Short mmCIF file of C-alpha atoms and ligand atoms in Angstrom, two decimals:
data_model
loop_
_atom_site.label_atom_id
_atom_site.label_comp_id
_atom_site.label_asym_id
_atom_site.label_seq_id
_atom_site.Cartn_x
_atom_site.Cartn_y
_atom_site.Cartn_z
CA MET A 24 131.48 32.25 -43.16
CA PRO A 25 133.57 30.22 -44.16
CA SER A 26 129.80 28.11 -45.58
CA LEU A 27 128.37 30.87 -47.43
CA LEU A 28 131.51 31.44 -49.63
CA PRO A 29 133.18 29.37 -51.98
CA ASN A 30 135.55 27.05 -50.56
CA ILE A 31 138.95 26.00 -51.50
CA VAL A 32 139.47 22.48 -50.38
CA LEU A 33 143.22 21.78 -49.19
CA VAL A 34 144.13 18.15 -50.52
CA GLY A 35 146.90 15.77 -49.79
CA ARG A 36 148.73 13.41 -48.70
CA PRO A 37 150.30 13.57 -45.25
CA ASN A 38 153.38 15.81 -44.32
CA VAL A 39 153.36 18.16 -47.99
CA GLY A 40 152.35 21.05 -45.83
CA LYS A 41 148.76 21.42 -45.97
CA SER A 42 149.02 23.52 -42.19
CA THR A 43 151.41 25.26 -42.97
CA LEU A 44 149.93 26.71 -46.00
CA PHE A 45 146.85 27.32 -44.66
CA ASN A 46 148.14 29.31 -41.78
CA ARG A 47 149.76 31.39 -44.30
CA LEU A 48 146.77 31.61 -47.36
CA ILE A 49 144.29 32.91 -43.92
CA ARG A 50 147.71 35.17 -42.53
CA SER A 51 147.30 33.09 -39.21
CA ASN A 52 148.33 30.93 -37.00
CA ARG A 53 144.94 29.15 -36.10
CA ALA A 54 145.57 25.59 -37.60
CA ILE A 55 148.20 24.02 -35.62
CA THR A 56 150.56 21.53 -37.27
CA HIS A 57 151.82 18.63 -34.94
CA ASP A 58 155.38 16.99 -35.20
CA ARG A 59 153.82 13.64 -33.35
CA PRO A 60 153.18 10.85 -35.78
CA GLY A 61 149.22 9.71 -35.86
CA VAL A 62 147.82 12.69 -34.46
CA THR A 63 144.36 13.78 -35.32
CA ARG A 64 143.66 17.22 -35.84
CA ASP A 65 140.26 18.80 -37.06
CA ARG A 66 139.16 20.26 -40.43
CA MET A 67 140.59 23.71 -40.19
CA GLU A 68 138.06 26.79 -41.96
CA GLY A 69 139.35 30.18 -42.80
CA VAL A 70 138.39 32.99 -45.36
CA VAL A 71 140.59 34.89 -47.89
CA ARG A 72 140.91 38.06 -48.14
CA ARG A 73 142.41 40.22 -50.88
CA PRO A 74 141.99 43.37 -50.94
CA GLY A 75 139.63 44.75 -53.86
CA LYS A 76 138.79 41.22 -54.93
CA PRO A 77 136.41 38.68 -53.85
CA GLU A 78 136.37 36.80 -50.46
CA TYR A 79 136.99 32.79 -50.54
CA GLY A 80 136.76 29.93 -48.20
CA ILE A 81 139.27 27.70 -47.30
CA ILE A 82 139.36 23.97 -46.19
CA ASP A 83 141.55 22.24 -44.56
CA THR A 84 140.52 18.44 -44.41
CA GLY A 85 143.24 17.84 -42.06
CA GLY A 86 143.35 14.04 -40.63
CA ILE A 87 145.80 11.89 -39.40
CA THR A 88 149.61 13.46 -39.64
CA LEU A 89 152.25 10.19 -40.06
CA ASP A 90 155.86 12.19 -39.71
CA ASP A 91 158.47 11.27 -42.87
CA ARG A 92 160.41 8.85 -40.76
CA LEU A 93 157.05 6.44 -40.45
CA ALA A 94 155.77 6.71 -43.82
CA VAL A 95 158.86 5.49 -45.48
CA GLN A 96 159.43 2.80 -43.04
CA GLU A 97 156.34 1.30 -44.24
CA GLY A 98 157.82 2.05 -48.29
CA PRO A 99 155.02 2.00 -50.95
CA ASP A 100 152.60 -0.73 -49.28
CA GLY A 101 151.86 2.12 -46.64
CA ILE A 102 149.95 3.50 -50.07
CA ARG A 103 147.24 1.35 -49.10
CA GLY A 104 147.16 2.51 -45.48
CA PHE A 105 146.78 6.07 -46.62
CA GLU A 106 143.56 5.23 -48.94
CA GLU A 107 141.03 5.24 -46.02
CA GLU A 108 142.21 8.97 -45.38
CA ILE A 109 142.66 9.85 -48.78
CA LEU A 110 139.05 8.79 -49.91
CA ARG A 111 137.82 11.01 -47.68
CA GLN A 112 139.60 13.61 -48.20
CA VAL A 113 138.21 13.56 -51.88
CA GLU A 114 135.03 12.80 -50.59
CA THR A 115 134.88 16.18 -48.14
CA ALA A 116 136.23 18.15 -51.49
CA MET A 117 133.65 16.41 -53.89
CA SER A 118 130.67 18.00 -51.29
CA GLU A 119 132.23 21.20 -50.21
CA ALA A 120 135.09 22.15 -52.94
CA ALA A 121 134.24 25.39 -55.56
CA ALA A 122 137.83 23.95 -56.60
CA ILE A 123 140.54 22.46 -55.22
CA ALA A 124 144.15 23.15 -53.86
CA PHE A 125 146.04 19.75 -54.70
CA VAL A 126 149.18 19.93 -52.21
CA VAL A 127 152.71 18.02 -53.56
CA ASP A 128 155.57 18.59 -51.73
CA GLY A 129 158.74 19.42 -54.02
CA GLN A 130 161.38 17.89 -51.74
CA ASP A 131 159.93 14.65 -52.11
CA GLY A 132 159.14 14.66 -55.29
CA LEU A 133 156.09 12.86 -57.04
CA LEU A 134 155.43 10.36 -54.97
CA PRO A 135 152.97 7.06 -55.76
CA THR A 136 150.34 8.25 -53.69
CA ASP A 137 150.00 11.70 -55.33
CA LYS A 138 149.15 9.70 -58.65
CA PHE A 139 146.64 7.19 -56.18
CA LEU A 140 144.93 10.44 -55.40
CA ALA A 141 145.41 12.60 -59.17
CA ASN A 142 143.47 9.92 -60.21
CA HIS A 143 140.73 10.55 -57.98
CA LEU A 144 140.95 14.48 -58.31
CA ARG A 145 140.82 14.29 -62.13
CA ARG A 146 137.19 12.39 -62.00
CA LEU A 147 135.66 14.88 -60.28
CA ASP A 148 134.04 17.85 -62.04
CA ILE A 149 136.21 20.85 -59.99
CA PRO A 150 139.15 22.79 -61.23
CA VAL A 151 142.08 21.59 -59.46
CA LEU A 152 145.64 23.80 -58.93
CA CYS A 153 148.59 21.46 -58.11
CA VAL A 154 150.61 23.20 -55.31
CA VAL A 155 153.84 22.29 -55.72
CA ASN A 156 155.23 23.53 -51.91
CA LYS A 157 158.30 23.47 -50.13
CA VAL A 158 160.23 24.87 -53.47
CA ASP A 159 162.02 27.78 -51.85
CA GLY A 160 163.34 29.72 -54.75
CA ALA A 161 162.56 30.91 -58.05
CA GLU A 162 165.92 29.32 -59.08
CA GLN A 163 164.54 25.61 -58.65
CA ALA A 164 161.29 26.12 -59.65
CA ASP A 165 161.15 24.67 -62.86
CA GLN A 166 163.39 21.71 -62.33
CA ARG A 167 161.42 20.99 -58.95
CA LEU A 168 157.81 21.82 -61.30
CA ALA A 169 159.01 19.36 -63.76
CA GLU A 170 158.07 16.00 -62.69
CA PHE A 171 154.81 17.33 -61.56
CA HIS A 172 153.88 17.59 -65.07
CA VAL A 173 152.54 14.31 -65.85
CA LEU A 174 149.70 14.45 -63.65
CA GLY A 175 148.08 16.73 -66.25
CA PHE A 176 146.73 19.85 -63.84
CA PRO A 177 148.14 23.22 -63.89
CA LEU A 178 151.09 23.84 -61.44
CA ILE A 179 152.73 26.37 -59.06
CA ALA A 180 155.20 25.98 -57.16
CA VAL A 181 155.49 27.72 -53.86
CA SER A 182 157.17 27.57 -50.16
CA ALA A 183 154.57 27.54 -47.49
CA GLU A 184 157.21 28.02 -44.71
CA HIS A 185 159.09 30.63 -46.03
CA GLY A 186 155.84 32.91 -47.94
CA HIS A 187 157.65 31.86 -51.48
CA ASN A 188 154.88 32.86 -53.82
CA ILE A 189 151.97 32.74 -51.71
CA GLY A 190 150.32 36.24 -53.44
CA GLU A 191 150.62 34.02 -56.96
CA LEU A 192 149.08 31.17 -54.88
CA THR A 193 145.98 33.30 -54.08
CA ASP A 194 145.75 34.82 -56.89
CA ARG A 195 145.45 32.01 -58.84
CA LEU A 196 143.54 29.84 -56.37
CA GLY A 197 140.63 33.18 -56.68
CA LYS A 198 140.85 33.09 -60.77
CA LEU A 199 139.92 28.76 -59.95
CA ILE A 200 136.38 29.37 -58.84
CA PRO A 201 133.72 29.42 -61.57
CA LYS A 202 132.28 33.04 -61.47
CA GLU A 203 129.10 32.92 -60.88
CA MET A 204 130.46 30.89 -57.55
CA LEU A 205 132.18 34.30 -56.56
CA GLY A 206 129.08 36.16 -57.39
CA ALA A 207 126.93 34.57 -55.65
CA LYS A 208 126.92 35.81 -52.09
CA LEU A 209 127.32 39.38 -53.26
CA GLU A 210 124.61 39.85 -55.62
CA PRO A 211 121.07 39.86 -53.93
CA PRO A 212 118.03 38.21 -54.66
CA ALA A 213 115.44 39.39 -57.34
CA LEU A 214 112.85 41.04 -56.43
CA ARG A 215 109.70 39.43 -56.90
CA LEU A 216 106.19 41.26 -57.99
CA ALA A 217 103.13 40.40 -58.39
CA LEU A 218 100.41 42.72 -60.54
CA LEU A 219 96.97 42.67 -59.75
CA GLY A 220 94.16 44.14 -61.93
CA LYS A 221 90.69 43.12 -63.55
CA PRO A 222 91.60 41.94 -66.96
CA ASN A 223 91.99 44.28 -69.72
CA VAL A 224 93.35 47.36 -67.25
CA GLY A 225 96.88 46.68 -69.13
CA LYS A 226 98.69 44.25 -66.79
CA SER A 227 100.58 42.12 -70.31
CA SER A 228 100.95 45.88 -71.52
CA LEU A 229 102.88 46.94 -67.98
CA ILE A 230 104.76 43.49 -68.27
CA ASN A 231 105.88 44.12 -71.85
CA ALA A 232 106.87 47.40 -71.16
CA LEU A 233 108.66 47.23 -68.40
CA SER A 234 110.90 43.80 -69.22
CA GLY A 235 111.74 44.85 -72.22
CA GLN A 236 113.35 41.90 -74.58
CA ASP A 237 115.49 40.18 -72.59
CA ARG A 238 112.57 38.71 -70.57
CA MET A 239 112.68 34.90 -69.79
CA ILE A 240 110.02 33.17 -69.46
CA VAL A 241 110.23 30.44 -66.26
CA SER A 242 107.79 27.89 -65.56
CA ASP A 243 108.65 26.71 -61.78
CA VAL A 244 108.86 23.34 -61.29
CA ALA A 245 108.38 20.59 -63.70
CA GLY A 246 104.93 19.19 -62.24
CA THR A 247 103.23 22.85 -60.70
CA THR A 248 100.05 24.32 -62.59
CA ARG A 249 100.50 26.28 -65.22
CA ASP A 250 99.29 29.58 -63.12
CA SER A 251 102.88 30.13 -61.50
CA VAL A 252 104.33 31.07 -64.30
CA ASP A 253 107.16 33.43 -63.89
CA VAL A 254 108.33 36.41 -65.72
CA ARG A 255 112.21 36.97 -65.44
CA PHE A 256 114.49 39.93 -66.33
CA THR A 257 117.24 42.22 -65.72
CA LEU A 258 117.04 46.11 -65.88
CA ASP A 259 120.27 48.43 -65.24
CA GLY A 260 121.90 45.26 -62.95
CA GLU A 261 118.98 44.73 -60.84
CA ASP A 262 117.10 41.23 -61.07
CA TYR A 263 113.27 41.21 -60.93
CA VAL A 264 110.61 38.70 -61.32
CA PHE A 265 106.82 38.92 -61.98
CA VAL A 266 105.18 36.51 -60.35
CA ASP A 267 102.09 34.24 -61.37
CA THR A 268 101.80 35.71 -65.27
CA ALA A 269 99.69 32.62 -66.64
CA GLY A 270 96.46 33.76 -65.36
CA ILE A 271 97.29 37.05 -66.83
CA ARG A 272 98.22 35.92 -70.71
CA ARG A 273 96.03 33.68 -70.60
CA LYS A 274 92.89 36.25 -72.22
CA THR A 275 89.85 34.79 -71.36
CA LYS A 276 86.50 35.43 -73.46
CA ILE A 277 84.87 37.65 -70.34
CA SER A 278 83.64 40.51 -72.15
CA ASP A 279 85.01 43.91 -70.88
CA THR A 280 81.94 44.57 -69.03
CA VAL A 281 81.90 41.94 -66.80
CA GLU A 282 84.35 42.93 -64.19
CA LYS A 283 85.45 39.42 -62.69
CA TYR A 284 88.19 38.44 -61.28
CA SER A 285 89.56 36.22 -58.37
CA VAL A 286 90.39 38.65 -54.68
CA ASN A 287 91.78 34.88 -53.44
CA SER A 288 93.89 34.18 -56.00
CA SER A 289 95.24 37.26 -56.18
CA ILE A 290 95.87 37.47 -52.45
CA LYS A 291 97.42 34.29 -53.15
CA SER A 292 99.90 36.04 -55.70
CA ALA A 293 100.19 38.98 -53.84
CA GLY A 294 101.87 36.27 -51.16
CA LYS A 295 104.78 35.11 -53.04
CA ALA A 296 105.83 38.65 -53.92
CA ASP A 297 107.98 41.39 -52.07
CA VAL A 298 105.77 44.19 -53.56
CA THR A 299 102.46 43.92 -55.24
CA LEU A 300 101.32 46.02 -57.75
CA LEU A 301 97.43 47.04 -58.13
CA THR A 302 96.72 47.79 -61.90
CA ILE A 303 93.35 50.05 -62.17
CA ASP A 304 92.39 51.21 -65.84
CA ALA A 305 92.14 55.44 -65.35
CA THR A 306 89.48 55.47 -67.91
CA GLU A 307 87.27 53.48 -65.62
CA GLY A 308 88.68 54.34 -62.16
CA VAL A 309 88.53 51.54 -59.17
CA SER A 310 85.95 49.16 -59.71
CA ALA A 311 83.96 47.66 -56.59
CA GLN A 312 86.75 44.16 -56.85
CA ASP A 313 89.35 46.55 -56.35
CA LYS A 314 88.15 47.82 -53.68
CA ARG A 315 87.47 44.98 -51.90
CA LEU A 316 91.34 44.10 -53.17
CA LEU A 317 92.68 47.07 -51.58
CA ASP A 318 90.92 45.87 -48.09
CA MET A 319 92.16 42.73 -48.31
CA LEU A 320 95.73 43.80 -49.11
CA ASP A 321 95.85 47.11 -46.27
CA THR A 322 94.62 44.03 -43.50
CA ARG A 323 96.98 41.74 -44.04
CA LYS A 324 99.92 44.34 -44.37
CA ILE A 325 101.01 43.51 -47.54
CA PRO A 326 103.45 45.58 -49.45
CA PHE A 327 102.19 47.62 -52.55
CA MET A 328 101.44 50.59 -54.15
CA ILE A 329 98.91 51.74 -57.02
CA VAL A 330 99.44 51.49 -60.68
CA VAL A 331 97.09 54.12 -62.69
CA ASN A 332 97.46 52.86 -66.44
CA LYS A 333 95.97 54.36 -69.03
CA VAL A 334 96.66 57.85 -68.47
CA ASP A 335 97.01 58.72 -72.01
CA LEU A 336 93.42 58.43 -72.69
CA ILE A 337 91.47 60.95 -70.33
CA PRO A 338 92.42 64.43 -70.28
CA SER A 339 94.41 65.62 -67.18
CA ALA A 340 91.43 67.17 -65.20
CA SER A 341 90.09 63.30 -64.93
CA LEU A 342 93.34 61.66 -63.85
CA LYS A 343 92.70 64.13 -61.00
CA GLN A 344 89.69 63.76 -60.09
CA ILE A 345 90.84 59.82 -60.08
CA VAL A 346 93.54 60.22 -58.11
CA ALA A 347 91.87 62.47 -55.61
CA ASP A 348 89.27 59.50 -55.11
CA THR A 349 91.87 56.65 -54.87
CA ARG A 350 93.34 58.81 -51.67
CA ASP A 351 90.27 59.07 -50.54
CA LEU A 352 89.56 55.47 -50.87
CA LEU A 353 93.31 54.88 -48.98
CA VAL A 354 92.53 56.91 -45.74
CA PHE A 355 93.26 54.32 -43.49
CA CYS A 356 96.38 53.30 -45.71
CA ARG A 357 98.16 56.60 -46.51
CA HIS A 358 101.66 55.12 -47.03
CA VAL A 359 100.10 53.42 -50.23
CA PRO A 360 101.86 54.61 -53.19
CA ILE A 361 100.21 55.99 -56.32
CA LEU A 362 101.48 56.53 -59.70
CA THR A 363 99.61 57.59 -62.78
CA VAL A 364 101.52 55.78 -66.08
CA SER A 365 100.81 55.40 -69.63
CA ALA A 366 102.13 51.52 -71.23
CA ALA A 367 101.09 52.72 -74.40
CA THR A 368 103.33 55.86 -74.26
CA GLY A 369 105.81 54.63 -71.42
CA ARG A 370 104.57 57.86 -69.41
CA GLY A 371 105.72 57.85 -65.47
CA LEU A 372 106.94 53.83 -66.24
CA ASP A 373 110.37 54.25 -64.73
CA LYS A 374 109.47 55.51 -61.44
CA ILE A 375 107.39 51.73 -61.01
CA LEU A 376 110.69 49.65 -60.28
CA PRO A 377 112.68 52.11 -57.92
CA LEU A 378 109.42 52.51 -55.90
CA ALA A 379 109.14 48.61 -55.65
CA ARG A 380 112.56 48.87 -54.33
CA ARG A 381 112.16 51.01 -52.23
CA ILE A 382 109.05 49.72 -50.77
CA LYS A 383 111.09 46.38 -50.16
CA GLU A 384 113.97 47.80 -48.63
CA GLU A 385 111.58 49.82 -46.50
CA CYS A 386 110.07 46.70 -45.59
CA ALA A 387 113.10 45.27 -44.25
CA VAL A 388 114.30 47.72 -42.08
CA ARG A 389 115.41 47.38 -38.71
CA ILE A 390 115.95 49.68 -36.01
CA PRO A 391 118.06 49.40 -32.59
CA THR A 392 116.82 49.67 -29.56
CA SER A 393 118.13 53.06 -28.43
CA GLN A 394 116.94 54.62 -31.86
CA LEU A 395 113.02 53.19 -30.66
CA ASN A 396 112.96 54.73 -27.23
CA ARG A 397 114.96 58.06 -28.44
CA ALA A 398 111.80 58.18 -31.06
CA MET A 399 109.44 56.85 -28.28
CA LYS A 400 110.58 59.91 -26.44
CA THR A 401 110.04 62.52 -29.14
CA VAL A 402 106.47 61.84 -30.55
CA LEU A 403 105.24 61.26 -26.62
CA GLU A 404 107.01 64.76 -26.12
CA THR A 405 105.34 66.49 -28.77
CA HIS A 406 101.97 65.45 -28.35
CA GLN A 407 101.35 63.73 -25.19
CA PRO A 408 99.06 60.72 -25.24
CA PRO A 409 94.75 62.38 -24.37
CA MET A 410 93.64 60.92 -20.73
CA VAL A 411 91.14 58.18 -21.55
CA LYS A 412 88.13 57.50 -18.38
CA GLY A 413 90.22 59.78 -16.17
CA ALA A 414 93.81 58.41 -16.60
CA ARG A 415 96.53 59.04 -18.99
CA PRO A 416 98.16 55.50 -20.47
CA LYS A 417 102.07 55.43 -19.34
CA PHE A 418 104.17 54.67 -22.43
CA PHE A 419 107.61 52.60 -20.94
CA TYR A 420 109.12 51.11 -23.09
CA LEU A 421 109.42 50.30 -27.45
CA THR A 422 110.59 47.72 -29.16
CA GLN A 423 110.53 45.99 -32.67
CA ALA A 424 109.69 42.87 -32.76
CA GLU A 425 109.43 41.99 -36.16
CA SER A 426 110.45 43.15 -40.04
CA GLU A 427 108.75 42.12 -42.92
CA PRO A 428 106.51 44.28 -41.99
CA PRO A 429 108.12 46.26 -39.37
CA THR A 430 106.16 45.79 -36.72
CA PHE A 431 106.67 47.95 -33.43
CA VAL A 432 105.10 47.01 -30.07
CA PHE A 433 104.61 49.73 -27.22
CA PHE A 434 104.26 48.71 -23.34
CA VAL A 435 101.78 50.42 -21.85
CA SER A 436 100.28 51.40 -18.34
CA ASP A 437 96.69 49.79 -20.09
CA ALA A 438 96.88 49.23 -23.65
CA ASP A 439 92.84 50.30 -23.67
CA ARG A 440 93.98 53.81 -23.19
CA VAL A 441 95.61 54.26 -25.96
CA MET A 442 92.74 55.90 -27.94
CA ALA A 443 92.84 54.97 -32.16
CA THR A 444 93.69 58.29 -33.17
CA TYR A 445 96.66 58.71 -31.02
CA ALA A 446 97.92 55.09 -31.93
CA ARG A 447 97.58 56.84 -35.95
CA TYR A 448 99.64 59.97 -34.94
CA ILE A 449 102.01 57.77 -33.00
CA GLU A 450 102.22 55.40 -36.57
CA ALA A 451 102.45 59.02 -38.49
CA GLY A 452 105.38 60.15 -36.22
CA LEU A 453 107.27 56.68 -36.19
CA ARG A 454 107.21 56.71 -40.12
CA LYS A 455 108.51 60.17 -40.23
CA LEU A 456 111.57 59.58 -37.90
CA PHE A 457 112.44 56.31 -39.30
CA ARG A 458 111.54 57.30 -43.01
CA ILE A 459 109.48 54.61 -43.54
CA ALA A 460 106.83 55.74 -46.56
CA HIS A 461 105.42 53.29 -48.46
CA ALA A 462 105.80 50.35 -46.71
CA PRO A 463 103.09 48.58 -44.43
CA MET A 464 103.31 49.01 -40.84
CA ARG A 465 102.33 47.81 -37.62
CA VAL A 466 102.25 49.22 -34.26
CA LYS A 467 100.14 47.72 -31.31
CA PHE A 468 100.32 48.54 -27.72
CA ARG A 469 100.77 45.93 -24.82
CA SER A 470 100.02 46.43 -21.23
CA SER A 471 102.05 45.83 -18.71
CA HIS A 472 102.93 47.15 -15.34
CA LYS A 473 107.03 46.70 -15.31
CA LYS A 474 109.55 49.18 -17.16
CA ASP A 475 110.82 46.00 -18.79
CA GLY A 476 108.21 44.60 -20.46
CA LYS A 477 108.05 41.78 -18.98
P1 GDP B 501 95.43 42.86 -69.28
O1 GDP B 501 94.29 41.72 -69.38
O2 GDP B 501 95.84 43.35 -68.04
O3 GDP B 501 97.09 41.78 -69.46
O4 GDP B 501 95.60 43.78 -70.33
P2 GDP B 501 95.89 44.10 -71.71
O5 GDP B 501 98.01 44.10 -71.57
O6 GDP B 501 96.31 43.13 -72.79
O7 GDP B 501 96.08 45.75 -72.25
C1 GDP B 501 94.36 45.27 -72.88
C2 GDP B 501 93.93 46.31 -73.56
O8 GDP B 501 94.16 48.04 -73.46
C3 GDP B 501 95.24 46.01 -75.12
O9 GDP B 501 94.24 46.40 -76.09
C4 GDP B 501 96.51 47.32 -74.69
O10 GDP B 501 96.80 47.64 -76.40
C5 GDP B 501 95.30 48.52 -74.31
N1 GDP B 501 96.54 49.18 -73.52
C6 GDP B 501 97.06 48.81 -72.44
N2 GDP B 501 97.72 50.20 -71.52
C7 GDP B 501 97.69 50.49 -72.25
C8 GDP B 501 97.77 52.08 -71.85
O11 GDP B 501 98.58 52.60 -71.20
N3 GDP B 501 97.06 52.88 -73.01
C9 GDP B 501 96.59 52.90 -73.74
N4 GDP B 501 95.99 54.01 -74.56
N5 GDP B 501 95.85 51.51 -73.99
C10 GDP B 501 96.30 50.32 -73.28
#
C-alpha cells in the first residue's frame, strides 16, 4: 500500500507530463491523461518497484489540466488562475511527501509558473529533485537543463513519453528519500520485555549484562510518572526495550529479608511488554510472592519465562532441585520455560533474548482453517474423547478466534462433556502440531448443534 511506504509526490504546472511520467514510473497505464482542457482527474497513487532496492510510493496530485493553447492564450496573467491549484499541490506535498519530484517542461523552458512553484517548494523542509521532462535525447540535455539551474534544485533530464532516462530517475528519486523513512517499513518494532522479581534477585544486574554499553535510558513522555522509564538497546541488529525499569533501579531501604514487591504493579508492567521475565534467586528458590505472581501471569495468559539467577552461588545438585521444584509449581502451565543463568558470570544469558523472541513469534501465530481442521482430525483420531454421562461429545469444527495469545475454539455437540484432562490433551496436541512450545494458549469449547458452529 502506498500509504505505508514513503511517498514521492509529483508536483508541477499543468501539461508538463506528470501523468505520463507517473505511468512510466509505475510501469502501467493506470493514470489517464486528458486532452480536453479543464478536465479534473483523480489523485493517482502507485508503487515504484526496483529489484533489490526498497520500494517507494508515488503520488500524482492531478488537478485541473489545461492544454497548452489555453494556457498560452491566457498569458502571464493566467498564472494567478493556477495559484490555488498549485498551492493545493504544495500542501498535499507537505503533508504526505518524503520527497518531491518537481516536474518542468524542457521544451517550454522555464516559465513564471515554475518559478512561482519553486519558491514554495524551497520553503518546505523536503528534498526536491527537479525533473526536466520532454528532453528526448542525451544530446539536447545540457542545453535544455541550463536555464533551470537558477531554481537551485538538483536536475535530471528525462523523456516520459520516450522512456529516456527513467531508470536513472527512479534511482535518483529513491536516493532522495531520507534513509530512516526507507527503513521504517522494514524494521520490526522493538521487543518489549518486563523484568519482574523481588528486590535483590539481580534484575538490574541482568539488564546491565544483557543491554551492555549501548543502552539508552528513555523516560517515556514528558509528564508521565517516573515509573515508566524504559531501557532501550540493540543487540545483533534486533531492538529491545526493558519497560518500567524505574522501580528496579531505585533501591529501596527494605532489608533483604522482607520479601515485598507489588504483584499488582508487576502485572501492570507485564501488560506493557511482549514477554515477561520472572526472576528468581537460585539461593532462595521460589517465594510465596513469586507463586502469587506466577498464578496471575498464568491466568491472564501473559507470555513469560522464569529466569533462575545467581546459579554461580550454588552447587549443581541444588540447582537441579530448584529447577525441579519450580517445574512442580508449573503443572498447569508446562509451556513456561525455565532458564538458569548468572548475571555475574554471564552463564546462560545468551539464551534469554532469543527465547523471548521465539515466545513473541509463537504468540502471533495464525493457523489457516484447513490446517486447523486437519489437526482436529489427527488429535481426535489418536485419542477419541472419553464418554461422559453416557455420551461422547462430537467435535464439529475448529477455528482460531484470536492471536496474542493464540486462541482456539472447538465447536462441539456438548461442551460440558469435554473433560478437563481431555482438554489438556487437546492443548498438548495442538502445541505439538503447530509448534507452539512456550507461548500461552487458550482452548475453548462451545456447544453447537450445527457443523458450521452457528
Ligand atoms: P535487583 O534489586 O533485582 O535489581 O538486584 P541487583 O541487580 O541490584 O542485584 C542485587 C545483588 O546481587 C547485587 O549485589 C549483585 O551484584 C548481586 N548479583 C546479581 N546477579 C548475580 C549473579 O548472577 N551472581 C552473583 N553472585 N551475584 C549477583
